[in-house]
Every structure is written in structure tokens, then in C-alpha cells.
mmCIF file of C-alpha atoms in Angstrom:
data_model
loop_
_atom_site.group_PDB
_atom_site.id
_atom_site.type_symbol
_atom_site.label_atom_id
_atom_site.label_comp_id
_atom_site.label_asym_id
_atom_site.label_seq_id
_atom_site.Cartn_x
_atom_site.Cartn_y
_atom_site.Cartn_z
ATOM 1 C CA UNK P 1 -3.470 -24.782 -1.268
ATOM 2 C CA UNK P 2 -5.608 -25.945 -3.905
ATOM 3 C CA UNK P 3 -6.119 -29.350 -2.880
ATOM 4 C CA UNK P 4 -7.579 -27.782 0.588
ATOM 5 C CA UNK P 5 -9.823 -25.284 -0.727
ATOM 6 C CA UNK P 6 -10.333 -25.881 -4.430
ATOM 7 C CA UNK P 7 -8.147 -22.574 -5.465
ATOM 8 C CA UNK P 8 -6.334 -23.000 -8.524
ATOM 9 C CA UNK P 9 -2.940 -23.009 -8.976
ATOM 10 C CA UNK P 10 -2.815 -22.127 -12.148
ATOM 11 C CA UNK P 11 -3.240 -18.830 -13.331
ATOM 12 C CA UNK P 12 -5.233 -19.407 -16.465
ATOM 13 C CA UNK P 13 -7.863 -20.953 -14.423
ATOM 14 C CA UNK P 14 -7.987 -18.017 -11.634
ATOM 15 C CA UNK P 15 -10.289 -16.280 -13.713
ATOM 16 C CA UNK P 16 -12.660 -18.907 -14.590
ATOM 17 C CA UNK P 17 -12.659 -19.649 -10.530
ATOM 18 C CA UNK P 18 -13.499 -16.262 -9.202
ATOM 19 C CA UNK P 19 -16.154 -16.126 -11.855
ATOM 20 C CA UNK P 20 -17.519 -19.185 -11.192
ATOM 21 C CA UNK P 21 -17.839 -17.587 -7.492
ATOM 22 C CA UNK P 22 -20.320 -14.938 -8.569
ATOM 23 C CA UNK P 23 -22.703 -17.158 -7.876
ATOM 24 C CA UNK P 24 -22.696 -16.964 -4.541
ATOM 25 C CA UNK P 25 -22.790 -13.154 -4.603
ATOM 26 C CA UNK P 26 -25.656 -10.864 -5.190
ATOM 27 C CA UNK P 27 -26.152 -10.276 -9.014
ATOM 28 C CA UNK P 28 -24.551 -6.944 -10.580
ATOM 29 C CA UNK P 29 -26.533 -3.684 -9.865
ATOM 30 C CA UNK P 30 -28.810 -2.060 -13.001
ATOM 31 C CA UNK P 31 -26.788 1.196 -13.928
ATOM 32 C CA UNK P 32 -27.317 4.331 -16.293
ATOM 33 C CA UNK P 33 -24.182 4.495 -18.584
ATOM 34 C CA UNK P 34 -25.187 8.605 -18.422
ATOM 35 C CA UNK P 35 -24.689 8.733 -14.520
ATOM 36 C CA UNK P 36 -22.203 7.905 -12.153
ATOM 37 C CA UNK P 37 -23.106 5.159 -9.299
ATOM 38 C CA UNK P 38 -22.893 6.843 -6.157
ATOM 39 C CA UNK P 39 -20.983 10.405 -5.297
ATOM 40 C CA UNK P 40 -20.046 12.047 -2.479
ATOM 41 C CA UNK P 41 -18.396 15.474 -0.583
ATOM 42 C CA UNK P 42 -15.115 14.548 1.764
ATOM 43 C CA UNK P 43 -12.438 15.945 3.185
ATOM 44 C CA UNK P 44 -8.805 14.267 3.776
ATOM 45 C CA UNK P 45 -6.336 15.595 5.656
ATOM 46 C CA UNK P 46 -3.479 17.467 3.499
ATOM 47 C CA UNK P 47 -0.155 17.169 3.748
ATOM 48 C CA UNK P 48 0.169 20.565 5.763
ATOM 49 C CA UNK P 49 -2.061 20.116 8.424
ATOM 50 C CA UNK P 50 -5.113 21.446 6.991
ATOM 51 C CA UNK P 51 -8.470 19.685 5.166
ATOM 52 C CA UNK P 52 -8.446 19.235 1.175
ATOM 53 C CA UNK P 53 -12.223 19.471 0.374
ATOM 54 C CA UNK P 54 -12.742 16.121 -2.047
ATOM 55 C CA UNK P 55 -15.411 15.188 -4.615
ATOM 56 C CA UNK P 56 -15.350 11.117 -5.152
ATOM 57 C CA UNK P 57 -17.408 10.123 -7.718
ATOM 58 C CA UNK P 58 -17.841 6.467 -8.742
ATOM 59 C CA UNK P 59 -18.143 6.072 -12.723
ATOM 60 C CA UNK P 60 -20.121 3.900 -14.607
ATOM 61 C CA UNK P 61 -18.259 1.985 -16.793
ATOM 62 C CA UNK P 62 -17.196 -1.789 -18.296
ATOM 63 C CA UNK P 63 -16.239 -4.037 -15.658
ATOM 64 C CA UNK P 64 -12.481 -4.664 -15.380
ATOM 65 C CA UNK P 65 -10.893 -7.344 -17.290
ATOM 66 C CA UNK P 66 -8.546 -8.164 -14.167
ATOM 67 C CA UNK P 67 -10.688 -10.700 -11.867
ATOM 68 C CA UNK P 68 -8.924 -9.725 -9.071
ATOM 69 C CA UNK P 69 -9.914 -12.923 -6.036
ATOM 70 C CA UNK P 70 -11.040 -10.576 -3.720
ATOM 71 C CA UNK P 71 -12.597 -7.824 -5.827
ATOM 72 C CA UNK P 72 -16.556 -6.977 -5.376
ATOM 73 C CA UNK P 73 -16.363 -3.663 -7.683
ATOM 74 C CA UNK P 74 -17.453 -5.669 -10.866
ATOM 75 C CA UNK P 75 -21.236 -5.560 -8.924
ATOM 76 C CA UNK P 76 -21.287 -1.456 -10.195
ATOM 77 C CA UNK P 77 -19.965 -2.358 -13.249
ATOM 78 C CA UNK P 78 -21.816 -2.926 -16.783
ATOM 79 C CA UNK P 79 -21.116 -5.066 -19.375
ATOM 80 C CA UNK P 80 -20.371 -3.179 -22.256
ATOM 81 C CA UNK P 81 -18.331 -0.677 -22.758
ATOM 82 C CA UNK P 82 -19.992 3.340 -22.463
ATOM 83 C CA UNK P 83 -20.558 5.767 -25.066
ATOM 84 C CA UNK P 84 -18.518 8.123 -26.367
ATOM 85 C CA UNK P 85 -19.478 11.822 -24.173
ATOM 86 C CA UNK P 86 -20.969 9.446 -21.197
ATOM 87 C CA UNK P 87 -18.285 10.116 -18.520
ATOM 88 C CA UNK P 88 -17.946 13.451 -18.673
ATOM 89 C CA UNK P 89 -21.506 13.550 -18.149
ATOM 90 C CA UNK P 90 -21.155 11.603 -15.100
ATOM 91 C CA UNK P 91 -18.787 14.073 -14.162
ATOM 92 C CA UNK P 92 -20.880 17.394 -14.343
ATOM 93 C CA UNK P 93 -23.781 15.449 -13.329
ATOM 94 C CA UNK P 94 -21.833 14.630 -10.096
ATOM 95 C CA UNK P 95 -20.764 18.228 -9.579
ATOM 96 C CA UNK P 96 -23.946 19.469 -10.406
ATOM 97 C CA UNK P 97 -25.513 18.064 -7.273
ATOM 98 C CA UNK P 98 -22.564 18.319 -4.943
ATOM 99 C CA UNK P 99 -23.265 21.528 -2.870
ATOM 100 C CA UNK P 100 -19.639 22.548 -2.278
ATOM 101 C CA UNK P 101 -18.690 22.412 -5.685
ATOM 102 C CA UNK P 102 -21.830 23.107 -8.037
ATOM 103 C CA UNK P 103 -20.789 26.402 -8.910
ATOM 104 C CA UNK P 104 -17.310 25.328 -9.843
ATOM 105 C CA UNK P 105 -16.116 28.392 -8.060
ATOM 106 C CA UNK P 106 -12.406 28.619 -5.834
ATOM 107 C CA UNK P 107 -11.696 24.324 -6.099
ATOM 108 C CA UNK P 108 -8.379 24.584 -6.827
ATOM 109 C CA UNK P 109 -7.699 23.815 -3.185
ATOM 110 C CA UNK P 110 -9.669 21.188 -3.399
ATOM 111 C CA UNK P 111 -8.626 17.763 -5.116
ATOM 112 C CA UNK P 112 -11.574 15.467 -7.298
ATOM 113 C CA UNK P 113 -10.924 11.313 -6.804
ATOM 114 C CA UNK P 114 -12.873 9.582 -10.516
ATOM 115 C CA UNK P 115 -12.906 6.419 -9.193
ATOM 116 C CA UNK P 116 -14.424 3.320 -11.632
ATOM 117 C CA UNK P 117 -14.183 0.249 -9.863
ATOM 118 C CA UNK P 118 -10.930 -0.498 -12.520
ATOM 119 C CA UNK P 119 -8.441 1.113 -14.624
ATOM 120 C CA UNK P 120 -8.775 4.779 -15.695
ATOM 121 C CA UNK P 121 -6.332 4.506 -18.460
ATOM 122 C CA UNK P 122 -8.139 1.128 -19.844
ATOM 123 C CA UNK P 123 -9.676 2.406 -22.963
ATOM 124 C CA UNK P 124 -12.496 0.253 -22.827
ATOM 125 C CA UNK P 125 -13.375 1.854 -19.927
ATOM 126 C CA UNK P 126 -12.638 5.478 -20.334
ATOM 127 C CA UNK P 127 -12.898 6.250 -24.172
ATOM 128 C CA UNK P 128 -9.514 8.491 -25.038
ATOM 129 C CA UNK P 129 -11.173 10.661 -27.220
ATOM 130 C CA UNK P 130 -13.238 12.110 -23.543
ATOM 131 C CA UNK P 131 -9.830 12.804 -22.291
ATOM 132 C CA UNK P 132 -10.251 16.395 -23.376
ATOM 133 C CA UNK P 133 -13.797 16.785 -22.082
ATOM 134 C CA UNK P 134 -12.971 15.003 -18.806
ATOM 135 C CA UNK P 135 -10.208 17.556 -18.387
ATOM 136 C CA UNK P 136 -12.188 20.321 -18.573
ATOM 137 C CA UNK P 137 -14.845 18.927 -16.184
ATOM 138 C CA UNK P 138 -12.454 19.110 -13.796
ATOM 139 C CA UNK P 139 -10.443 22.239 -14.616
ATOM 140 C CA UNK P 140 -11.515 24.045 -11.515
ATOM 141 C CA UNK P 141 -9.856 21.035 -9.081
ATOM 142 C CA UNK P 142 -6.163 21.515 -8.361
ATOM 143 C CA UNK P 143 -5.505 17.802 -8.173
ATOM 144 C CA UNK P 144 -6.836 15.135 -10.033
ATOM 145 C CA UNK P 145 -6.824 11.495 -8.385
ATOM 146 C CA UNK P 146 -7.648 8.281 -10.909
ATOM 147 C CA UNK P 147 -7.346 4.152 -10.330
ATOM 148 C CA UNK P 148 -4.985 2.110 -13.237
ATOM 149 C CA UNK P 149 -3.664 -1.301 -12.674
ATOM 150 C CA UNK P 150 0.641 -1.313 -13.768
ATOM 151 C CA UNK P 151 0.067 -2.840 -16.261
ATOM 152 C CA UNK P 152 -2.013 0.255 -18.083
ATOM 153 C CA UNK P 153 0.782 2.935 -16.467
ATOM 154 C CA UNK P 154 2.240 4.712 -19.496
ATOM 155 C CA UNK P 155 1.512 6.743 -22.666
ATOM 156 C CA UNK P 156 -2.628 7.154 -22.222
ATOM 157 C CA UNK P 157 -1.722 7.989 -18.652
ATOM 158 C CA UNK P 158 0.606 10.952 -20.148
ATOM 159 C CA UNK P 159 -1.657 11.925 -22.701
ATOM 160 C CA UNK P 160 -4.164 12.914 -19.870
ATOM 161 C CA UNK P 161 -2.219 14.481 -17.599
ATOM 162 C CA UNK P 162 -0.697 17.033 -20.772
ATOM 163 C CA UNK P 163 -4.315 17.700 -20.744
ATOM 164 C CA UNK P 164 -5.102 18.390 -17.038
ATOM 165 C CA UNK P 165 -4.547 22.161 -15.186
ATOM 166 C CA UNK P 166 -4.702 20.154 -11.809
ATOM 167 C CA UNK P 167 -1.876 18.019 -10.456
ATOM 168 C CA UNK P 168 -2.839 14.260 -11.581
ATOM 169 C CA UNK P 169 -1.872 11.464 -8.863
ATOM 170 C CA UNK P 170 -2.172 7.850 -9.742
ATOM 171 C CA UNK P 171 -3.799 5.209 -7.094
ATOM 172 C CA UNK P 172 -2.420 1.585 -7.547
ATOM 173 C CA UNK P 173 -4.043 -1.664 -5.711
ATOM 174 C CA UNK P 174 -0.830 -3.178 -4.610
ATOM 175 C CA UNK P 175 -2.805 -5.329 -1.488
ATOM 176 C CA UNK P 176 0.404 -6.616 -0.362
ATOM 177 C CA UNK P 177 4.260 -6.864 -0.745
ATOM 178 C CA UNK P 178 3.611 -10.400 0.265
ATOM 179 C CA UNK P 179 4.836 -11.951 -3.577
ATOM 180 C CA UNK P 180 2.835 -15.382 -2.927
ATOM 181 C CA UNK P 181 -0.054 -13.479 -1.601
ATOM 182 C CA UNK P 182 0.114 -11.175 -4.234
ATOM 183 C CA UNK P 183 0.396 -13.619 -7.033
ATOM 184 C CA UNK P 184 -2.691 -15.354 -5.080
ATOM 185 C CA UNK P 185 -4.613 -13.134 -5.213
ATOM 186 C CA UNK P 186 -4.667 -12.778 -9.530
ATOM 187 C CA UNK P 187 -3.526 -9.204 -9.821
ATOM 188 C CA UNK P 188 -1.886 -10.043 -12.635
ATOM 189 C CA UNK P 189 1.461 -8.212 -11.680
ATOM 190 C CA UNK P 190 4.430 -8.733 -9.357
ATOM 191 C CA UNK P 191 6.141 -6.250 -6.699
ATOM 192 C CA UNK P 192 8.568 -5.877 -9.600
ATOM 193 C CA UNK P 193 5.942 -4.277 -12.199
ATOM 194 C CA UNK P 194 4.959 -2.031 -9.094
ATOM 195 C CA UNK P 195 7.899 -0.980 -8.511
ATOM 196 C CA UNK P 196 8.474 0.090 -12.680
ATOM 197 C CA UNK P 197 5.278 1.622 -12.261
ATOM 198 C CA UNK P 198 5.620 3.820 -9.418
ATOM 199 C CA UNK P 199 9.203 4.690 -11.639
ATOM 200 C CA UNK P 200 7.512 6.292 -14.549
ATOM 201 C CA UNK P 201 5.284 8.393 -11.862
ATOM 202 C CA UNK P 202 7.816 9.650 -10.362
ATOM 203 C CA UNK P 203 10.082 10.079 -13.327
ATOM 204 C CA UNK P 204 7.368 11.845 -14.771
ATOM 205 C CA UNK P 205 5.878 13.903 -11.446
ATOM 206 C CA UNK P 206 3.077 12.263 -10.994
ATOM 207 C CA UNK P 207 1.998 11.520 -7.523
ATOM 208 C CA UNK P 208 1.628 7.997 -6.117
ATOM 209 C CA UNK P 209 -1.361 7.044 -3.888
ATOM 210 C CA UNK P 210 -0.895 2.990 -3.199
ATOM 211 C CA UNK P 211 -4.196 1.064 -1.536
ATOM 212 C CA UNK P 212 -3.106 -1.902 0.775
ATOM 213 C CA UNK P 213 -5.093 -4.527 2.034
ATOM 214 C CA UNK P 214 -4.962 -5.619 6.178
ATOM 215 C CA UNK P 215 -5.631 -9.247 6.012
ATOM 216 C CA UNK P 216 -6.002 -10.470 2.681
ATOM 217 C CA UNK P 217 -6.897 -14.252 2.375
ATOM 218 C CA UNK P 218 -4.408 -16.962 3.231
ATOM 219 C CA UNK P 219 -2.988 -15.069 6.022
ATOM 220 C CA UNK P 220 -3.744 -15.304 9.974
ATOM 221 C CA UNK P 221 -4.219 -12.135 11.911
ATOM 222 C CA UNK P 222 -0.254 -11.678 12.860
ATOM 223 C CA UNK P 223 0.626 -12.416 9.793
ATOM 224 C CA UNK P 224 -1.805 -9.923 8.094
ATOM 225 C CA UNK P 225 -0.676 -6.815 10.198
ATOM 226 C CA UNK P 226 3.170 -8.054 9.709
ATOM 227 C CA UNK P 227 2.729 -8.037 6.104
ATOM 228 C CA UNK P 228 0.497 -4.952 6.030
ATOM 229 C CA UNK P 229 3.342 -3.391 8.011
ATOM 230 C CA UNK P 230 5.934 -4.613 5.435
ATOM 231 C CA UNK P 231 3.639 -3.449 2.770
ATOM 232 C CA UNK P 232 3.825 0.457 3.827
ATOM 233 C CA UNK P 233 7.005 0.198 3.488
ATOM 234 C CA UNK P 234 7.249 -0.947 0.231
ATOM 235 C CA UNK P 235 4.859 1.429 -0.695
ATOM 236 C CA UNK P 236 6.834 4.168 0.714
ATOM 237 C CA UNK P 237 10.124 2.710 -0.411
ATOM 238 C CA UNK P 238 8.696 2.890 -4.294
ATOM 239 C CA UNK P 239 7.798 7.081 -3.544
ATOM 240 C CA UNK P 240 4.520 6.565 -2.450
ATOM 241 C CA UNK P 241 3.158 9.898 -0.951
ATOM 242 C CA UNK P 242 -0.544 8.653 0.628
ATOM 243 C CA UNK P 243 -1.251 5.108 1.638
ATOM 244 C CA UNK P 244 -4.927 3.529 2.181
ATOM 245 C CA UNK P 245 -5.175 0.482 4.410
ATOM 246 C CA UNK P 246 -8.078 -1.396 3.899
ATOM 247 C CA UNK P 247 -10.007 -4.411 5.808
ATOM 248 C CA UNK P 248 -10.164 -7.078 3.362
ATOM 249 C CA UNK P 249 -13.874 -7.675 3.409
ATOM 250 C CA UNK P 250 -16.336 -10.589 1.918
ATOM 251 C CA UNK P 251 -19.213 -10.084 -0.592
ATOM 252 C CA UNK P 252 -18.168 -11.021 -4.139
ATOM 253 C CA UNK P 253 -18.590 -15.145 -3.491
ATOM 254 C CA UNK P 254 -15.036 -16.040 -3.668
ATOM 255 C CA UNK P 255 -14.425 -14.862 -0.083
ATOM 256 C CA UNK P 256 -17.077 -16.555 1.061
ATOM 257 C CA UNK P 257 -15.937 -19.895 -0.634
ATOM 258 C CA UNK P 258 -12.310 -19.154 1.333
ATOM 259 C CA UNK P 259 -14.046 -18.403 4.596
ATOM 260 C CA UNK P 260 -15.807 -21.676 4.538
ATOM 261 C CA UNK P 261 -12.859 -23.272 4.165
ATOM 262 C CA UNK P 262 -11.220 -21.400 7.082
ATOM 263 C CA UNK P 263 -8.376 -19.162 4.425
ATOM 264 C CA UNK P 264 -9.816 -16.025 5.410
ATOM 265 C CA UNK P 265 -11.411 -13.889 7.629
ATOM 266 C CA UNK P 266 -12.064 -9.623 7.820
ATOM 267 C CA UNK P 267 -9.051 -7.860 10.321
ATOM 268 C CA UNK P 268 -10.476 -6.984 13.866
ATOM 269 C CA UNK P 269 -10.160 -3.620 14.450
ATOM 270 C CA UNK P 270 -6.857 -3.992 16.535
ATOM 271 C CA UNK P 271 -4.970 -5.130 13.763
ATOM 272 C CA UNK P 272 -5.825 -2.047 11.794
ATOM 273 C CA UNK P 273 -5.447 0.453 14.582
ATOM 274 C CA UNK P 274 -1.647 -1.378 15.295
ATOM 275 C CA UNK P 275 -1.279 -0.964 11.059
ATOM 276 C CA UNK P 276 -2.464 3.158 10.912
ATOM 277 C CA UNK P 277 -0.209 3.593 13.734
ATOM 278 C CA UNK P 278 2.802 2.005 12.657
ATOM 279 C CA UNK P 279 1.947 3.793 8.777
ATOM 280 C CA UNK P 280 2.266 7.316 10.659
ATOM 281 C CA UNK P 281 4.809 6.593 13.154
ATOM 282 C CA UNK P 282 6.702 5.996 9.510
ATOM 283 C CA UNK P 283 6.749 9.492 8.742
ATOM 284 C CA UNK P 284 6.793 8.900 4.963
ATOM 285 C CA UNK P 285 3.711 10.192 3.826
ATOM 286 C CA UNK P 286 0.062 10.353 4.501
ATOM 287 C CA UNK P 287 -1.859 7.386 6.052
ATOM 288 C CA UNK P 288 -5.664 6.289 6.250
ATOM 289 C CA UNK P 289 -7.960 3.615 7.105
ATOM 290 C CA UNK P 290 -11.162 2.958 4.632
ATOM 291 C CA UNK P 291 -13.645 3.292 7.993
ATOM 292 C CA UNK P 292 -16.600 2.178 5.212
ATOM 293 C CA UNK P 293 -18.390 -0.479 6.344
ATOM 294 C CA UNK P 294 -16.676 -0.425 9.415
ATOM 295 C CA UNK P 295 -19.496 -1.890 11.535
ATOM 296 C CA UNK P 296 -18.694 -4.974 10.566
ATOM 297 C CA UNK P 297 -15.623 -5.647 12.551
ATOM 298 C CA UNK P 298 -17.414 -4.870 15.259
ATOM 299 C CA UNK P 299 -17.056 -7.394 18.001
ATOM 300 C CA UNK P 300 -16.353 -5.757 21.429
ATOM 301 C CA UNK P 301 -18.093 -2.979 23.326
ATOM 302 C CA UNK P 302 -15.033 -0.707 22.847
ATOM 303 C CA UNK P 303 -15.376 -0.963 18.923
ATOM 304 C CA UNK P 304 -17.329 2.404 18.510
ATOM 305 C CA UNK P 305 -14.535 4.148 20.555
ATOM 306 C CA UNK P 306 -11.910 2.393 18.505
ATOM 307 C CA UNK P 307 -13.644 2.884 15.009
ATOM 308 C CA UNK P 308 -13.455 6.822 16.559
ATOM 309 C CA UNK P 309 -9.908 6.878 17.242
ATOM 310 C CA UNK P 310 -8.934 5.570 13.453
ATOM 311 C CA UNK P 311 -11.540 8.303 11.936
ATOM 312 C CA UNK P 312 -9.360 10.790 14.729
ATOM 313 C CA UNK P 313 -6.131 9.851 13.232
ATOM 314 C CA UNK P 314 -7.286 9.959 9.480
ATOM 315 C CA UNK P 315 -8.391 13.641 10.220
ATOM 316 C CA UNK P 316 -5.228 14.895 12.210
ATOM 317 C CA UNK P 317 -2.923 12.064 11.042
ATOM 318 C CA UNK P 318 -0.988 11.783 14.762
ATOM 319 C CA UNK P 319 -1.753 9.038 17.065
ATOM 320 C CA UNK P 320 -4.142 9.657 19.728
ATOM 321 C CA UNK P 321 -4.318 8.099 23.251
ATOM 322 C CA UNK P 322 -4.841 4.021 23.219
ATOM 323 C CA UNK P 323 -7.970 2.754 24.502
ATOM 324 C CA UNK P 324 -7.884 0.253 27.393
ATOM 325 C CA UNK P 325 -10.651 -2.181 27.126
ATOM 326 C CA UNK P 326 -10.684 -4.843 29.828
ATOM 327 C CA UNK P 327 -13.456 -6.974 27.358
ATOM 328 C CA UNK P 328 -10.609 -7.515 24.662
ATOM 329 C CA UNK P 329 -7.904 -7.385 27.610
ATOM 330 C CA UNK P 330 -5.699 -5.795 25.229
ATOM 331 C CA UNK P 331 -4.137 -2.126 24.406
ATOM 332 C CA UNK P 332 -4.417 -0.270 21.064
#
């Protein structure tokens, strides 16, 4: 693989490699440590057939030591860690301005996602000492969703949720159960350290939310939805209760380097259609598709209809009628 595309075998040089990429990427964005990048009112469909009303806020923070190949978070990240008191600012600065929950009144059917393009329990990222202040930003919330790599799963992670009133479930990157893809793509774990990881969560009740990629790089189209297939069910297997499928997308350089060289290229919009349903056919748990962005794998006249249907079966979680498209000459 290397000697095709210039991708290093070596893990001790990944890093250097996917920096070295940034070049080819639009520069990082100029961020207040005192406010969080972006915000925003959701819903998701719950596990009992109704809507949980979600706040997602995006933190400001250090960028994440793990240089993930196809990771394009680090361009809302800063460079240095934040002050001490500077997230939980975020946090009511968030809520302040989000209508449905300013007044921090009757959340606790509602769940809060603190999302910072890395690991909550790094503590470079998220200072310790605001665990207690963080908590009671978001005492009103019944559940409490945050990002850590497996590597960072353990006493921090406990130490928070002693604090917490809500539920606390845990979202891990996994991408794929694909172990050379995996290692490929410089997580810096194997299925193995997933697997401990989702272990402790459950040994300790806390929930598991797993994100899974539908295409990652060095795969064709069959084999991305096989793998992405094979991937719920790992995800599943390890006690998983909500799986995300996302279109691996382009933007951070690195991609871009691998699409010249033909080693990847973005899902079409079949492929994750044929991935959500196969997820909820499953039965295990909840299933959704990360619709953001999803213009981009646009490429037939049906694709508004078909980018409709996954946004219909993230909201009621069945599968709806397939669209027949004579363009494509295929059935979803």
C-alpha cells in the first residue's frame, strides 16, 4: 500500500503523514476558548417510539492527540489547552441561546450530546477539576452523551458519571471491525481494546453509542457496505445500544491525497440506505445515518427522495418503501 500511494506503513510515521496532509486542507478556524463552536436543537428517535428532544453542542477545546487518517475535527480545534471554568461556560452559553432549553425547565426527558471533536475524558481537553461544574450545567438533562477514544475509558470516565443526575452514555469511533482497515486508519486501538472498552461500560451501566464509518479508505463500494454491515454487528455484539453510520467524507488533505491516488472515494447513497436497513432489520438497538452534508453524494435525480427516506427511517427507525429509480436502474 505504501509504495502505491505514499501511506506509511509504519505507525510512528502515520502521524507525521496525516499532518503533513494539512496542507492541502483549509487552515484551522479562529475560536473563543469561552464559547462553544457551533450548537444546535435535535430530536432522535427514542428507544420507545417517541422523540428525545437533544441539545448538541460542539466544545472548544485542544485538538486531539490521536491523528486519526481521516479525521477533519482538528479544523475546530485550538492549540492549547482551555482554561480552567471555560467549558462550562460553553455549556450555559449554549443553553442560554437554545430556545427549548433556556429556562432549564422539564429536560429530564430530554438527553444533552458535549461533543469536542476528541476525547471527553482527555484531561487536556476537559480540565477534571470542571467535572463538578459541567455536571451541574447539565443537571436538568436526563442523559448525558460524551466522545472518548478506549484508550481514555476508565477512572476519569467514573469520576464524572458519580457526579452526573442524568444517565451518562459513552460514544466510541470504532469506523470499522475491518482490523487492517482499522489499524489503517491510525486509531491507535484494535477491535480487541473496543471490545475491553465497551466491557467496563457495561460492567459499570454506562450506555454504549458506537459511530461507524460506510466506506472508509482502501475499500471499494461492496466491500465498504460488507464491512459496514459486519461492523454493526460487532458493535452490537460488544452491547452497543445506538449505532451512527457515517459517509466517510474528504476535507482534512489526507483524503484528498488517497482520492488522487484512486484509495478512496465518499459512499453513494445506495450503499448507506442498504447499511441503515440492514442496522434496523438487526433489531439490536437504535440505528442512524449522519444526513450532514448529505448533498454531496448526490449524483442521480432520485437522491433528494433517497436522502428523504434515510431522514424517514432515522425519525421512525422502520424501513419505509424502496424507491425505484430507472436513472440508477437499481432498488433501495
Amino acid at each position: 500500500m505504501s509504495a502505491i500511494i505514499g501511506y506509511p506503513t509504519a505507525v510512528s510515521e502515520r502521524n507525521h503523514w496525516v499532518l503533513e496532509m494539512r496542507a492541502e486542507a483549509p487552515p484551522k478556524n479562529v475560536l473563543d476558548a469561552w464559547k462553544p463552536y457551533a450548537f444546535l436543537h435535535e430530536t432522535e428517535a427514542s428507544g420507545a417510539g417517541g422523540e428525545l428532544q437533544t441539545a448538541t453542542i460542539f466544545l472548544t477545546n485542544r485538538e486531539c492527540p490521536y491523528r486519526c487518517l481521516m479525521c477533519d475535527l482538528w479544523i475546530n480545534t485550538l492549540d492549547r489547552s482551555v482554561p480552567a471554568g471555560a467549558i462550562p461556560a460553553q455549556i450555559d452559553h449554549a443553553l442560554d441561546r437554545l430556545p427549548h432549553f433556556a429556562a432549564r425547565a422539564h429536560a429530564y426527558d430530554a438527553q444533552i450530546k458535549l461533543y469536542n471533536a476528541g476525547s471527553f475524558f482527555d484531561p487536556g481537553a476537559m480540565p477534571p477539576d470542571d467535572y463538578p461544574s459541567i455536571a451541574r450545567s447539565v443537571e436538568p438533562f436526563g442523559r448525558v452523551i460524551v466522545e472518548c477514544h478506549p484508550a481514555l475509558v476508565g477512572e476519569r470516565l467514573l469520576s464524572f458519571r458519580d457526579l452526573l443526575s442524568a444517565r451518562l452514555e459513552v460514544a466510541i469511533g470504532l469506523e470499522t471491525a475491518h482490523p487492517a482497515t482499522l489499524a489503517s486508519l491510525n486509531k491507535r486501538f484494535t477491535l480487541a481494546d473496543f471490545r475491553r472498552s465497551a466491557e467496563f461500560l457495561h460492567l459499570h451501566d454506562i450506555d454504549l453509542r458506537v459511530f461507524l464509518l460506510v466506506r472508509p479508505p482502501f475499500m471499494s463500494e461492496t466491500e465498504g457496505v460488507y464491512w459496514a454491515k459486519r461492523s454493526l454487528e460487532a458493535a452490537f455484539d460488544a452491547g452497543a445500544s445506538v449505532c451512527c453510520l457515517i459517509p466517510t467524507r474528504g476535507g482534512n488533505g489526507a483524503m484528498e491525497r488517497l482520492a488522487a491516488s484512486g484509495n478512496f472515494a465518499p459512499p453513494v447513497l445506495r450503499s448507506l440506505e442498504a447499511c441503515m436497513e440492514f442496522g434496523l432489520r438487526l433489531a439490536a438497538g437504535r440505528v442512524f445515518a449522519d444526513l450532514w452534508d448529505i448533498e454531496r453524494l448526490y449524483s442521480c435525480e432520485c437522491s433528494p427522495e433517497r436522502a428523504g427516506r434515510l431522514a424517514e427511517m432515522n425519525r421512525t427507525q422502520t424501513i419505509p418503501p424502496p424507491i425505484e429509480c430507472e436513472a440508477c436502474q437499481t432498488e433501495a
